Amino acid sequence: MQSLFMRSALKPLSLALALVISAAAQASEADVKKGMEAFIGAPAVESVTRTEYGGLYEVVLKNGQLVYTDAKTSFIIDGNVIDTATRRDVTQARLTQLAAIDFSTLPLEQAVKVVKGKGTRVIATFEDPNCGYCKRLGKELAQMDDITIYTFLYPILSEDSAIKSNNIWCAKDQGDAWTSWVVDGKEPAKADCDAAVVARNVELGQSLRISGTPTIFLADGTRIGGYVPAAELEKALAKVKR
């Protein structure tokens, strides 16, 4: 058994060793960032984190891409890391985490609001009115109950998408105009108002790295990219803590 004196003497040594290891890790991460940006030829790295897998470093690029390298950036791996003990896709789990947002920061006043039933469950979507998968999603959402849907009009496909978005935003009943179009195919009537919010939605979506529609956000910030059927969305909503 170690004496009290020995334990006391070892504490400063352990602390010093931990500080040295931490400093070395930080230096390595800084070196990896420097090496990656030298290879890319631009300040494109958002973050570098050492993983617990084979001395690999996770490198997150500013475009949202995730790759791996070693301490000397002597190679780059563009692929998924699978934990064989748990069969967990580590890369996909990390990408899901990186794609999440702080839902409370969304400017919901810029979205078309539709409440179904009590509306206690909440989602936000970014959708282009001419997006075929958005129309499919609209038909799925029409089957659901007890949900509040905030739809950010996000016209990125064509000029006509912007025209339809403006008309929907300026409609007397925005929710009805949106639902009538995506579910029933009823063309939104021409309407005039200050529709600058639509352009702000595009800027917002770009800042959130939304490159395709529909994109769905759950109340806990989880991002779901693309169309999902109602049954799958119900499962995702069931996992959200209220």
Backbone as a ProteinNet text record, in pm:
[ID]
protein_1_A
[PRIMARY]
MQSLFMRSALKPLSLALALVISAAAQASEADVKKGMEAFIGAPAVESVTRTEYGGLYEVVLKNGQLVYTDAKTSFIIDGNVIDTATRRDVTQARLTQLAAIDFSTLPLEQAVKVVKGKGTRVIATFEDPNCGYCKRLGKELAQMDDITIYTFLYPILSEDSAIKSNNIWCAKDQGDAWTSWVVDGKEPAKADCDAAVVARNVELGQSLRISGTPTIFLADGTRIGGYVPAAELEKALAKVKR
[TERTIARY]
85.2	0	88.7	51.8	131.8	109.4	217.1	205.7	135.4	85.1	21.3	118.4	247	350.1	365	369.8	388.5	270.7	147.8	28.8	29.6	70.7	75.4	180	292.6	400.4	363.8	282.2	246.7	142	60.5	-46.1	6.9	109.6	162.2	221.2	283.8	343.7	235.7	125.4	15.2	-47.4	-63.3	-120.9	-30.7	100.3	195.3	193.7	187	183	56.2	-56	-182.5	-175.5	-113.5	-100.3	-11.1	96.9	187.8	116.4	40.9	-33.5	-136.4	-208.3	-308.3	-244.3	-132.2	-63.4	-15.2	33.9	81.6	-32.6	-151.3	-267.8	-311.6	-313.8	-352.6	-254.7	-125.1	-24.4	-41.8	-70.5	-90.9	-213.1	-321.6	-442.3	-416.2	-338.1	-302.1	-214.9	-124.7	-38.1	-119.3	-216.7	-301.1	-380.2	-434.8	-509.2	-418.8	-299.3	-203.8	-169	-146.1	-110.8	-224.4	-347.1	-462.9	-486.4	-476.3	-500.9	-389.6	-268.8	-159.7	-188.1	-243.1	-276.1	-390.1	-493.3	-610	-576.7	-488.8	-452.3	-547.3	-618.8	-714.3	-747	-789.8	-827.8	-964.5	-968.6	-1096	-1133.5	-1049.5	-1073.4	-1149.3	-1259.1	-1338.3	-1290.8	-1260.3	-1213.6	-1133.9	-1047.2	-967.7	-978.7	-1010	-1022.9	-959.9	-876	-817.5	-922.6	-929.5	-1026.3	-959.8	-1038.9	-986.3	-959.2	-962.9	-946.6	-813.9	-718	-593	-513.1	-522.5	-446.5	-497.8	-620.3	-678.6	-724.9	-721	-774.5	-895.8	-1004	-1123.6	-1104.9	-1125.6	-1113	-1248.1	-1309.2	-1435.3	-1404.2	-1443.6	-1421	-1536.3	-1511.8	-1612.7	-1734.1	-1721.8	-1837.4	-1919.9	-1880.4	-1954.5	-1901.3	-1805.4	-1749	-1660.5	-1658	-1576.7	-1480.9	-1352.2	-1250.3	-1158	-1067.5	-973.6	-831.1	-736.5	-596	-513.7	-380.2	-294.2	-226.6	-141.6	-78.9	8.9	59.9	149	76.7	-55.4	-135.8	-68.7	-21.7	43.8	-56.2	-182.2	-287.9	-420.8	-522.3	-657.5	-754.3	-841.5	-944.1	-1079.6	-1142.5	-1276.8	-1372.6	-1419.2	-1504.6	-1552.6	-1626.2	-1686.9	-1605.7	-1596.6	-1534.4	-1645.1	-1630.6	-1728	-1662.9	-1725.1	-1675.7	-1717.8	-1620.8	-1653.1	-1710.2	-1678.4	-1730.6	-1880	-1923.2	-2063.5	-2139.4	-2065.7	-2123	-2183.1	-2135	-2186.6	-2109.9	-2183.1	-2120.8	-2082.1	-1957.7	-1908.6	-1916.2	-1881.6	-1881	-2021.4	-2117.7	-2254.5	-2311.3	-2279.5	-2326.7	-2269.1	-2143.5	-2078.1	-2135	-2161.6	-2220.5	-2359.5	-2435.2	-2568.3	-2556.6	-2456.4	-2433.3	-2393.2	-2304.5	-2257.5	-2368.6	-2462.1	-2569.5	-2682	-2684.1	-2789.9	-2775.8	-2886.6	-2888.6	-2953.2	-2945.1	-3019.3	-3155	-3255.8	-3388.7	-3442.7	-3409.2	-3463.4	-3415.7	-3310.5	-3258.1	-3327.7	-3410	-3479.1	-3579.9	-3580	-3677	-3812.9	-3887.9	-4011.7	-4114.4	-4098.7	-4191.1	-4172.4	-4064.2	-4038.2	-4092.2	-4164	-4211.8	-4364	-4412.5	-4556.1	-4593.2	-4690.1	-4725.6	-4854.9	-4849.5	-4967.4	-4976.3	-5091.3	-5112.2	-5216.6	-5181	-5273.8	-5301.9	-5430.5	-5467.7	-5417.4	-5368.3	-5316	-5183.5	-5112.7	-4987.8	-4875.4	-4876.2	-4773.9	-4636.3	-4631.9	-4504.2	-4469.6	-4343	-4304	-4189.6	-4201.5	-4091.9	-4081.8	-3966.8	-3947.8	-3894.6	-3941.3	-3894.6	-3850.1	-3752.6	-3711.8	-3751.8	-3839.2	-3895.9	-3907.8	-3885.1	-3905.2	-4040.3	-4127.9	-4261.7	-4261.5	-4152.6	-4145.7	-4067.4	-4037	-3962.5	-4060	-4035.6	-4123.7	-4128.7	-4014.1	-4011.3	-4079.3	-4081.3	-4153.6	-4303.8	-4350.8	-4493.3	-4526.5	-4433.9	-4455.2	-4457	-4366.7	-4364.4	-4493.4	-4544	-4668	-4784	-4788.7	-4896.7	-4879.8	-4754.4	-4730.3	-4768.9	-4730.6	-4762.6	-4912.6	-4985.7	-5131	-5196.8	-5126.5	-5180.7	-5155	-5068.3	-5026.4	-5113.6	-5112.8	-5193.1	-5104	-5155.3	-5083.1	-4943.7	-4936.3	-4807.2	-4819.9	-4719.6	-4709.1	-4593.1	-4620.3	-4520.3	-4488	-4362.2	-4314	-4238	-4293.3	-4230.9	-4162	-4029.9	-3953	-3950.5	-4012.9	-4013.6	-3870.4	-3818.9	-3676.5	-3660.7	-3689.6	-3687.6	-3546.2	-3496.4	-3360	-3355	-3470.7	-3471.6	-3489.7	-3568.7	-3596.5	-3656.3	-3666.7	-3729.8	-3877.3	-3940.2	-4081.2	-4100.9	-4000.9	-4009	-4019.4	-3943.1	-3946.4	-4081.7	-4137.9	-4269.2	-4376	-4375.7	-4474.4	-4455.1	-4329.5	-4302.2	-4355.7	-4333.5	-4382.6	-4535.5	-4601.3	-4747.5	-4802.9	-4736.7	-4781.4	-4762	-4647.2	-4621.4	-4720.4	-4759.5	-4849.1	-4997.1	-5028.3	-5167.3	-5233.5	-5364.6	-5437.4	-5424.3	-5426.7	-5408.5	-5287.5	-5171.7	-5048.3	-5050.1	-5096.5	-5098.8	-5185.4	-5301.7	-5393	-5333.4	-5270.1	-5210.3	-5098.9	-5016.1	-4906.9	-4959.9	-5051.7	-5105.4	-5182.8	-5260	-5337.8	-5246.4	-5129.3	-5036.3	-4964.8	-4900.4	-4817.9	-4901.5	-5020.7	-5104	-5201.1	-5268.6	-5374.4	-5334.3	-5217.5	-5172.8	-5245.8	-5309	-5380.9	-5282.5	-5266	-5170	-5199.4	-5097.5	-5121.6	-5158.1	-5260.5	-5306.2	-5202.9	-5198.1	-5104.6	-5141	-5041.2	-5064.4	-4942.1	-4966.2	-4857.1	-4844.5	-4719.3	-4688.7	-4536.8	-4487.1	-4342.8	-4298.2	-4237.2	-4197.5	-4047	-3983.3	-3838.7	-3799.2	-3895.4	-3868.4	-3821.4	-3869.7	-3830.9	-3681.1	-3631.5	-3487.7	-3408.1	-3462.4	-3394.2	-3390.7	-3496.3	-3497.6	-3386.5	-3362.3	-3256.2	-3120.8	-3100.5	-2975.5	-2962.6	-3072.7	-3072.8	-3038	-3101.9	-3076.6	-2932.8	-2876.8	-2736.3	-2644.4	-2677.4	-2594.8	-2602.8	-2713.2	-2731.6	-2685.6	-2623.5	-2571	-2681.9	-2795.7	-2904.9	-2890.4	-2856.2	-2831.8	-2942.7	-3035.4	-3144.7	-3273.2	-3383.6	-3515.3	-3589	-3674.1	-3696.5	-3585.5	-3565.5	-3480.6	-3566.2	-3564.1	-3650.1	-3564.7	-3611.6	-3546.6	-3648.1	-3608.6	-3692.7	-3666.5	-3751.7	-3742.1	-3613.2	-3547.8	-3420.4	-3301.5	-3329.9	-3224.1	-3177.7	-3225.8	-3186.5	-3228.9	-3136.8	-3163.9	-3195.2	-3300.1	-3334.1	-3332.5	-3239.5	-3227	-3308.1	-3399.6	-3476.8	-3612.9	-3685.3	-3820.8	-3819.7	-3912	-3932.3	-4082.8	-4122.8	-4265.3	-4311.8	-4442.2	-4499.4	-4458.7	-4457.5	-4424.6	-4283.1	-4190.4	-4051.1	-4038.1	-4110.3	-4106.8	-4168.7	-4272.2	-4334.2	-4233	-4152.5	-4050.4	-3946.8	-3906	-3808.2	-3864.2	-3990.4	-4053.5	-4068.4	-4087.6	-4104.3	-3977.7	-3863	-3736.2	-3703.3	-3781.2	-3756	-3814.4	-3730.9	-3777.8	-3860.5	-3976	-4064.1	-4034.8
-119.9	0	124.7	220.9	343.5	425.7	487	574.9	702.8	774.2	903.8	998	989	1075.3	1046	916.4	878	922.8	905.6	947.5	1097.9	1171.7	1317.6	1360.6	1288.6	1323.9	1293.6	1189.3	1149	1239.3	1306.5	1391.1	1500.4	1578.9	1681.7	1621.5	1503.6	1437.5	1395.5	1339.9	1298.1	1417.3	1527.7	1647.9	1702.9	1704.2	1754.6	1669	1535.4	1444.1	1465.3	1486.1	1509.7	1638.1	1740.8	1868	1853.9	1775.5	1752.6	1679.4	1574.6	1496.8	1584.6	1667.8	1757.4	1856.1	1914.2	2010.8	1945.1	1819.2	1747	1719.2	1682.6	1654.7	1779.5	1892.9	2019.2	2058	2036.8	2069.9	1983.3	1852.4	1761.4	1803	1839.4	1881	2007.6	2098.4	2219.7	2185.8	2090	2048	1980.9	1900.2	1832.1	1934.6	2034	2138.5	2210.6	2242.6	2311.2	2224.7	2094.6	2004.4	1984.8	1973.2	1954.9	2077.2	2195.9	2317.8	2342.3	2296	2306.8	2215.5	2096	2002	2055.3	2109.4	2161	2291.6	2368.4	2496.8	2608.6	2591.9	2694	2669.7	2774.1	2758.1	2690.9	2561.5	2490.2	2403.9	2398.6	2309	2380.9	2320.2	2377.7	2326.9	2197.4	2141.9	2014.4	1984.6	1861.7	1799.6	1670.8	1601.1	1462.8	1429.3	1295.9	1193.7	1081.4	977.4	867.5	773	658	539.9	564.8	456.2	467	384.3	369.1	495.6	590	713.3	805.8	783.6	868.7	1002.1	1103.7	1235.4	1262.1	1304.1	1344.3	1488.2	1512.7	1647.3	1687.1	1790.8	1841.8	1964.7	1959.2	2071.3	2170.6	2290.9	2396.9	2372	2281	2246.8	2134.3	2090.2	1986.5	1846.3	1829.8	1698.1	1653.3	1522.6	1467.1	1364.6	1380.3	1286.2	1252.9	1157.4	1117.7	1122.1	1143.2	1142.8	1101.7	1098.4	1068.7	1196.5	1184.9	1303.4	1379.3	1309	1372.4	1407.9	1388	1407.2	1340.8	1217.8	1144.7	1070.5	1067.5	1008.1	1069.5	1055	1102.1	988.7	959.7	856.8	925.2	902.8	955.4	836.7	802.4	685.3	674.4	567.3	551.5	459	497.9	414.9	335.7	204.1	117	55.3	70.5	8.5	-138	-228.6	-370.9	-431.3	-372.3	-425.8	-398.8	-282.5	-243	-242.6	-259.7	-251.4	-112.6	-14.6	121.3	196	265.1	348.3	479.9	488.9	604.1	731.4	719.3	837	892.6	804.2	850.6	914.5	854.6	911.1	1050.7	1067.4	1197.4	1299.2	1256.2	1346.8	1392.3	1300.6	1335.6	1439.9	1420.6	1515.7	1652.2	1653.7	1779.2	1851.9	1775.4	1834.7	1892.6	1856.6	1905.3	2055.4	2119.3	2263.5	2292.4	2416.2	2463.3	2510.7	2427	2454.3	2588.3	2626.4	2750.3	2875.2	2861.5	2978.3	2999.4	2905	2921.5	3037	3127.8	3237.7	3188.3	3124.4	3058.2	3154.4	3281.8	3380.5	3392.7	3336.1	3339.4	3214.8	3132	3005.7	3002.8	2923.4	2897.4	2795.9	2830.3	2746.2	2669.5	2538.6	2453.2	2369.9	2375.1	2299.2	2191.6	2069.2	1956.6	1898.1	1891.4	1842.8	1937.3	1883.6	1966.6	2032.6	1973.9	2034.3	2033.4	1937.6	1937.2	1896.5	1818.2	1780.4	1884.2	1921.2	2032.5	1990.8	2027.9	2011.4	2137.8	2155.4	2263.5	2199.7	2247.6	2194.8	2309.2	2280.7	2373.4	2307.7	2375.6	2312.4	2409	2353.6	2426.1	2382.6	2476.4	2438.1	2350.9	2351.7	2269.4	2140.1	2110.1	1988	1869.8	1768.6	1652.3	1578.1	1564.4	1494.3	1575.6	1708.7	1791.9	1765.3	1744.5	1713.5	1576.7	1483	1351	1362	1443.9	1465.7	1531.2	1626.9	1694.9	1598.4	1500.3	1400	1311.1	1285.5	1206.6	1284.9	1411.9	1495.8	1514.2	1511	1527	1411.7	1298.4	1181.8	1188	1279.5	1282.3	1374.7	1348.8	1429.2	1475.3	1570.2	1623.4	1670.4	1758.1	1806.8	1950.4	2030.9	2166.7	2168.3	2213.9	2213.7	2357.5	2394.4	2524.6	2501.1	2550.6	2531	2658.9	2651.7	2763.3	2750.1	2845	2844.2	2866.5	2771.5	2769.9	2743.8	2845.3	2827.2	2825.4	2705.8	2693.8	2622.6	2581.3	2503.9	2588.1	2693.2	2772.1	2907.3	2993.2	3124	3106.2	3005.3	2978.9	2939.5	2872.4	2835.7	2960.5	3063.5	3189.1	3257.2	3253.1	3315	3245.5	3114.2	3038.3	3064.5	3069	3094.5	3230.7	3331.4	3466.4	3467.9	3399.5	3396.9	3323.6	3217.2	3142.9	3227.4	3294.7	3377.4	3492.7	3546.9	3662.9	3624.8	3496.8	3452.1	3487.9	3506.1	3537.9	3424.3	3300.9	3183.9	3108	3136.9	3077.4	2925	2874.1	2729.8	2659.3	2716.5	2656.1	2664.2	2776.5	2793.2	2691.2	2670.6	2574.4	2431.4	2394.8	2258.5	2228.9	2325.2	2305.9	2280	2344	2324.5	2189.8	2160.8	2039.7	1911.6	1920.9	1801.4	1784.9	1894	1885.5	1939.1	2001.9	2054.4	2180.1	2250.1	2373	2489.7	2548.4	2656.7	2774.1	2822.5	2937.4	3061.8	3131.1	3251.2	3361.9	3446.1	3558.3	3651.5	3690.2	3778.8	3866.8	3988.8	4085	4125	4130.1	4179.2	4188.8	4226.7	4228.5	4084.7	4023.5	3883	3868	3969.9	3965.1	3849	3800.3	3688.3	3564.9	3548.9	3432.1	3435.5	3553.2	3567.7	3543.4	3586.1	3562.6	3413.5	3342.8	3198.3	3129.2	3178	3120.3	3143.3	3262.9	3293.1	3205.4	3187.5	3104.8	2960.5	2908.6	2771.4	2749.1	2845.6	2834.9	2833.8	2915.2	2918.9	2787.5	2713.4	2583.1	2468.2	2503.5	2404.1	2314.1	2373.1	2296.6	2304.1	2193	2189.9	2119.4	2056	1984.9	1995.7	1975.3	1980.5	1849.5	1807.7	1873.4	1841.1	1932.3	1907.2	1931.1	1836.2	1841	1855.7	1938.2	1949.7	1914.4	1823.5	1790.9	1891.2	1890.3	1989.3	1978.6	1862	1847.5	1885.8	1937.7	1983	1881	1756.7	1652	1688.3	1669.3	1698.2	1567.8	1571.5	1459.3	1512.9	1464.4	1512.7	1428.8	1491.2	1419.7	1375	1314.7	1265.7	1145.2	1142.9	1025.5	1000	873.2	842.8	873.9	887.6	925.2	828.1	698.1	598.3	617.5	650.1	671.5	799.8	903.4	1029.8	1013	931	904.4	840.5	748	682.9	784.4	875.4	976.7	1071.5	1109.9	1201	1136.1	1005.4	933.8	937.2	959.7	963	1101.6	1201.3	1339.2	1358.6	1404.5	1430.5	1557.9	1551.7	1668.8	1749.6
0	0	0	-84.6	-89.1	36.4	82.6	198.6	157.2	256.2	231.3	163.5	204.8	146.4	-2.5	-38.4	-177.8	-262.9	-209.8	-286.2	-307.3	-203.7	-214.9	-315.4	-317.3	-408.8	-552.2	-572.8	-708.9	-772.6	-690.5	-745.1	-836.8	-793.6	-883.5	-1010.6	-997.9	-1113.7	-1212.3	-1160.4	-1246.4	-1317.3	-1243.3	-1300.9	-1410.2	-1382.9	-1481.8	-1606.7	-1588.7	-1702.6	-1785	-1718.3	-1788.8	-1869.8	-1813.4	-1883.9	-2006.4	-1990.9	-2103.7	-2216.2	-2180.1	-2279.4	-2349.3	-2270.7	-2328.3	-2424.4	-2384.9	-2470	-2598.2	-2585.6	-2703.7	-2799.8	-2744.1	-2827.7	-2902.4	-2829.5	-2892.2	-3001.7	-2973.8	-3074.1	-3197.4	-3175.8	-3287.5	-3369.9	-3303.2	-3373.7	-3455	-3397.4	-3471.5	-3591.7	-3572.8	-3683	-3793.5	-3752.6	-3850.9	-3932.6	-3863.3	-3934.3	-4034.8	-3989.8	-4077.3	-4197.8	-4173	-4281.2	-4380	-4329.4	-4416.8	-4503.2	-4443	-4519.6	-4621.1	-4588.9	-4685.5	-4804.4	-4777.7	-4884.3	-4970.5	-4904.6	-4977.1	-5048.9	-4988.3	-5046.6	-5010.8	-4899.2	-4854.3	-4707.2	-4634.6	-4493.5	-4482.4	-4514	-4528.5	-4409.5	-4306.3	-4192.1	-4081.3	-4038.9	-3929.5	-3793.6	-3786	-3658.5	-3680.7	-3583.4	-3583.5	-3445	-3439.6	-3312.2	-3323.2	-3226.7	-3227.5	-3186.1	-3257.5	-3225.9	-3144.2	-3101.2	-3026.4	-3118.3	-3248.5	-3344.8	-3418.9	-3380.3	-3453.7	-3476.1	-3382.6	-3397.3	-3505.5	-3550.3	-3654.4	-3596.8	-3681.1	-3646.6	-3734.3	-3669.2	-3742	-3787.8	-3915.8	-3970.9	-4030.6	-3974.9	-4026.7	-4112.1	-4237.5	-4327.6	-4318.6	-4362	-4350.9	-4439.1	-4535.8	-4618.6	-4557.3	-4435.5	-4365.6	-4387.4	-4477.7	-4504.7	-4389.7	-4364.5	-4257.1	-4317.2	-4289.2	-4335.6	-4218.5	-4242.2	-4137.5	-4191.3	-4100.1	-4136.8	-4015	-4031.3	-3917.1	-3869.5	-3767.1	-3708.2	-3807.3	-3908.1	-4005.8	-4135.9	-4138.4	-4260.1	-4380.8	-4357.4	-4466.1	-4554.2	-4510.8	-4592	-4549.2	-4633.6	-4602.5	-4632.4	-4537.1	-4555	-4570.2	-4681.6	-4706	-4703	-4585	-4569.2	-4426.4	-4397.2	-4266	-4175.4	-4048.6	-3945.9	-3876.8	-3875.1	-3809.3	-3686.7	-3571.2	-3448.2	-3450.6	-3462.2	-3475.9	-3348.7	-3234.5	-3108.5	-3094.7	-3138.4	-3123.6	-3255.1	-3367.8	-3502.8	-3528.7	-3457.8	-3470.7	-3579.2	-3665.6	-3767.4	-3700	-3660	-3584.9	-3668.6	-3794.9	-3883	-3902.1	-3928.8	-3950	-3823.7	-3708.6	-3582.2	-3561.5	-3597.4	-3582.4	-3680.1	-3802.8	-3902.4	-3858.2	-3799.3	-3748.3	-3637.9	-3552.2	-3443.6	-3498.3	-3597.9	-3655.9	-3731.8	-3787.2	-3866.7	-3781.9	-3653.6	-3565.2	-3542.7	-3508.2	-3483.7	-3348.8	-3307.8	-3190.8	-3242.1	-3224.4	-3280.4	-3233.5	-3110.9	-3053.5	-3127.3	-3207.8	-3280.5	-3414.6	-3456.8	-3585	-3576.2	-3671.9	-3672.3	-3723.8	-3638.4	-3679.2	-3737.6	-3708.2	-3765.7	-3916.5	-3969.9	-4113.6	-4184.4	-4110.8	-4167.7	-4176.8	-4270.5	-4282.8	-4175.2	-4092	-3978.2	-4004.4	-3983.5	-3995	-3867.5	-3800.8	-3677.3	-3701.7	-3667	-3682.2	-3544	-3509.4	-3376.8	-3268.8	-3159.2	-3050.6	-3088	-3180.1	-3227.4	-3125.8	-3033.7	-2928.5	-2980.7	-3087.4	-3148	-3255	-3260.4	-3348.2	-3440.4	-3567.7	-3662.6	-3748	-3809	-3906	-4033.5	-4146.6	-4274	-4364.5	-4449.2	-4554.2	-4685.3	-4761.3	-4880.5	-4998	-5116.2	-5241.6	-5297.3	-5334.5	-5381.5	-5506.9	-5582.5	-5703	-5682.5	-5558.2	-5524.4	-5517.6	-5601.5	-5604.7	-5473	-5406.5	-5277.8	-5168.6	-5184.1	-5087.3	-5098	-5220.8	-5240.4	-5181.3	-5196.1	-5135.4	-4983.4	-4928.5	-4784.5	-4738	-4815.8	-4780.9	-4766.1	-4854.3	-4847.1	-4723.7	-4684.7	-4564.1	-4438.9	-4435.1	-4319.5	-4303.7	-4416.4	-4411.8	-4336.3	-4324.9	-4254.8	-4104.2	-4062.2	-3922.5	-3838.4	-3707	-3614.8	-3499.9	-3422.8	-3306.8	-3346.8	-3444.2	-3490.9	-3541.4	-3508.6	-3561	-3660.2	-3780.5	-3887.2	-3925.9	-3912.6	-3959	-4089.5	-4198.8	-4329.3	-4375	-4386.7	-4440.9	-4592.5	-4660	-4806.6	-4853	-4931.2	-4964.8	-5115.2	-5197.6	-5343.3	-5401.1	-5425.6	-5476.9	-5612.2	-5663.4	-5787	-5912.7	-5903	-6024	-5987.7	-6088.3	-6068.7	-6034.7	-6096.2	-6067.7	-5921.9	-5865.2	-5723.6	-5636.5	-5673.3	-5598.1	-5612.9	-5734.2	-5758.2	-5674.8	-5677.5	-5598.9	-5449.5	-5405.4	-5263.1	-5221.3	-5304.6	-5274.1	-5265.9	-5360.9	-5361.1	-5239.2	-5198.8	-5080.6	-4954.9	-4945.6	-4828.1	-4818.5	-4931.2	-4933.5	-4930.7	-4930.8	-4928.1	-4795.4	-4797.8	-4675.1	-4573.7	-4623.5	-4537.8	-4591.3	-4535.5	-4584.9	-4575.6	-4463.3	-4442.3	-4544.1	-4571.3	-4669	-4809	-4842.1	-4975.1	-4996.5	-4894.4	-4905.5	-4917.3	-4826.5	-4826.5	-4954.4	-5001	-5123.9	-5243.1	-5242.4	-5353.3	-5344.4	-5230.1	-5222.3	-5213.6	-5157.6	-5142.5	-5258.3	-5295.8	-5397.4	-5534.4	-5543.8	-5672.1	-5716.6	-5620.6	-5654	-5658.1	-5774.9	-5794.8	-5700	-5628.6	-5540	-5620.6	-5574.5	-5644.8	-5634.3	-5734.8	-5733.3	-5618.1	-5541.5	-5427.3	-5408.4	-5364.8	-5346.5	-5200.1	-5153.3	-5019.6	-5010.3	-4895.8	-4874.6	-4849.2	-4950.6	-4941.5	-4922.1	-4864.4	-4843	-4752.8	-4675.6	-4585.2	-4662.6	-4785.1	-4864.9	-4894.8	-4930.3	-4955.2	-4827.4	-4713.6	-4586.3	-4553.4	-4594.3	-4572.9	-4651.7	-4772.7	-4854.2	-4787.3	-4735.8	-4665.1	-4540.6	-4469.5	-4349.6	-4384.7	-4488.3	-4529.1	-4570.5	-4640.4	-4681.2	-4560.5	-4459.4	-4338.1	-4261.8	-4281.5	-4215.8	-4305.1	-4417.1	-4513	-4566.6	-4597	-4656.2	-4807.8	-4867.7	-5012.5	-5089.5	-5018.4	-5085.3	-5006.7	-5076.1	-5011.4	-5036.9	-4942.1	-4813.3	-4713.7	-4619.7	-4503.5	-4380.5	-4289.3	-4170.6	-4045.8	-3952.4	-3821.7	-3713.8	-3624.9	-3510	-3398.7	-3297.6	-3190.6	-3109.9	-3113.2	-3042.2	-3129.4	-3249.3	-3338.4	-3439.8	-3427.7	-3522.2	-3664	-3757.9	-3898.9	-3973.3	-4053.7	-4141.1	-4284	-4362.2	-4498.8	-4594.8	-4668.3	-4768.4	-4720.6	-4814	-4788	-4694.6	-4600	-4516	-4507.1	-4506.5	-4490.7	-4349.7	-4333.4	-4203.8	-4093.9	-4124.2	-4022.1	-3969	-4058.6	-4016.4	-3935.9	-3977.6	-3904.8	-3765.9	-3755.9	-3626	-3530.5	-3581.4	-3498.5	-3451.2	-3541.2	-3505	-3400.4	-3415.4	-3319.9	-3183.3	-3181.7	-3053.8	-2971	-3033.5	-2962.8	-2906.7	-2948	-2903.6	-2764.4	-2672.3	-2536.7	-2535.5	-2473.4	-2469.1	-2343.5
[MASK]
++++++++++++++++++++++++++++++++++++++++++++++++++++++++++++++++++++++++++++++++++++++++++++++++++++++++++++++++++++++++++++++++++++++++++++++++++++++++++++++++++++++++++++++++++++++++++++++++++++++++++++++++++++++++++++++++++++++++++++++++++

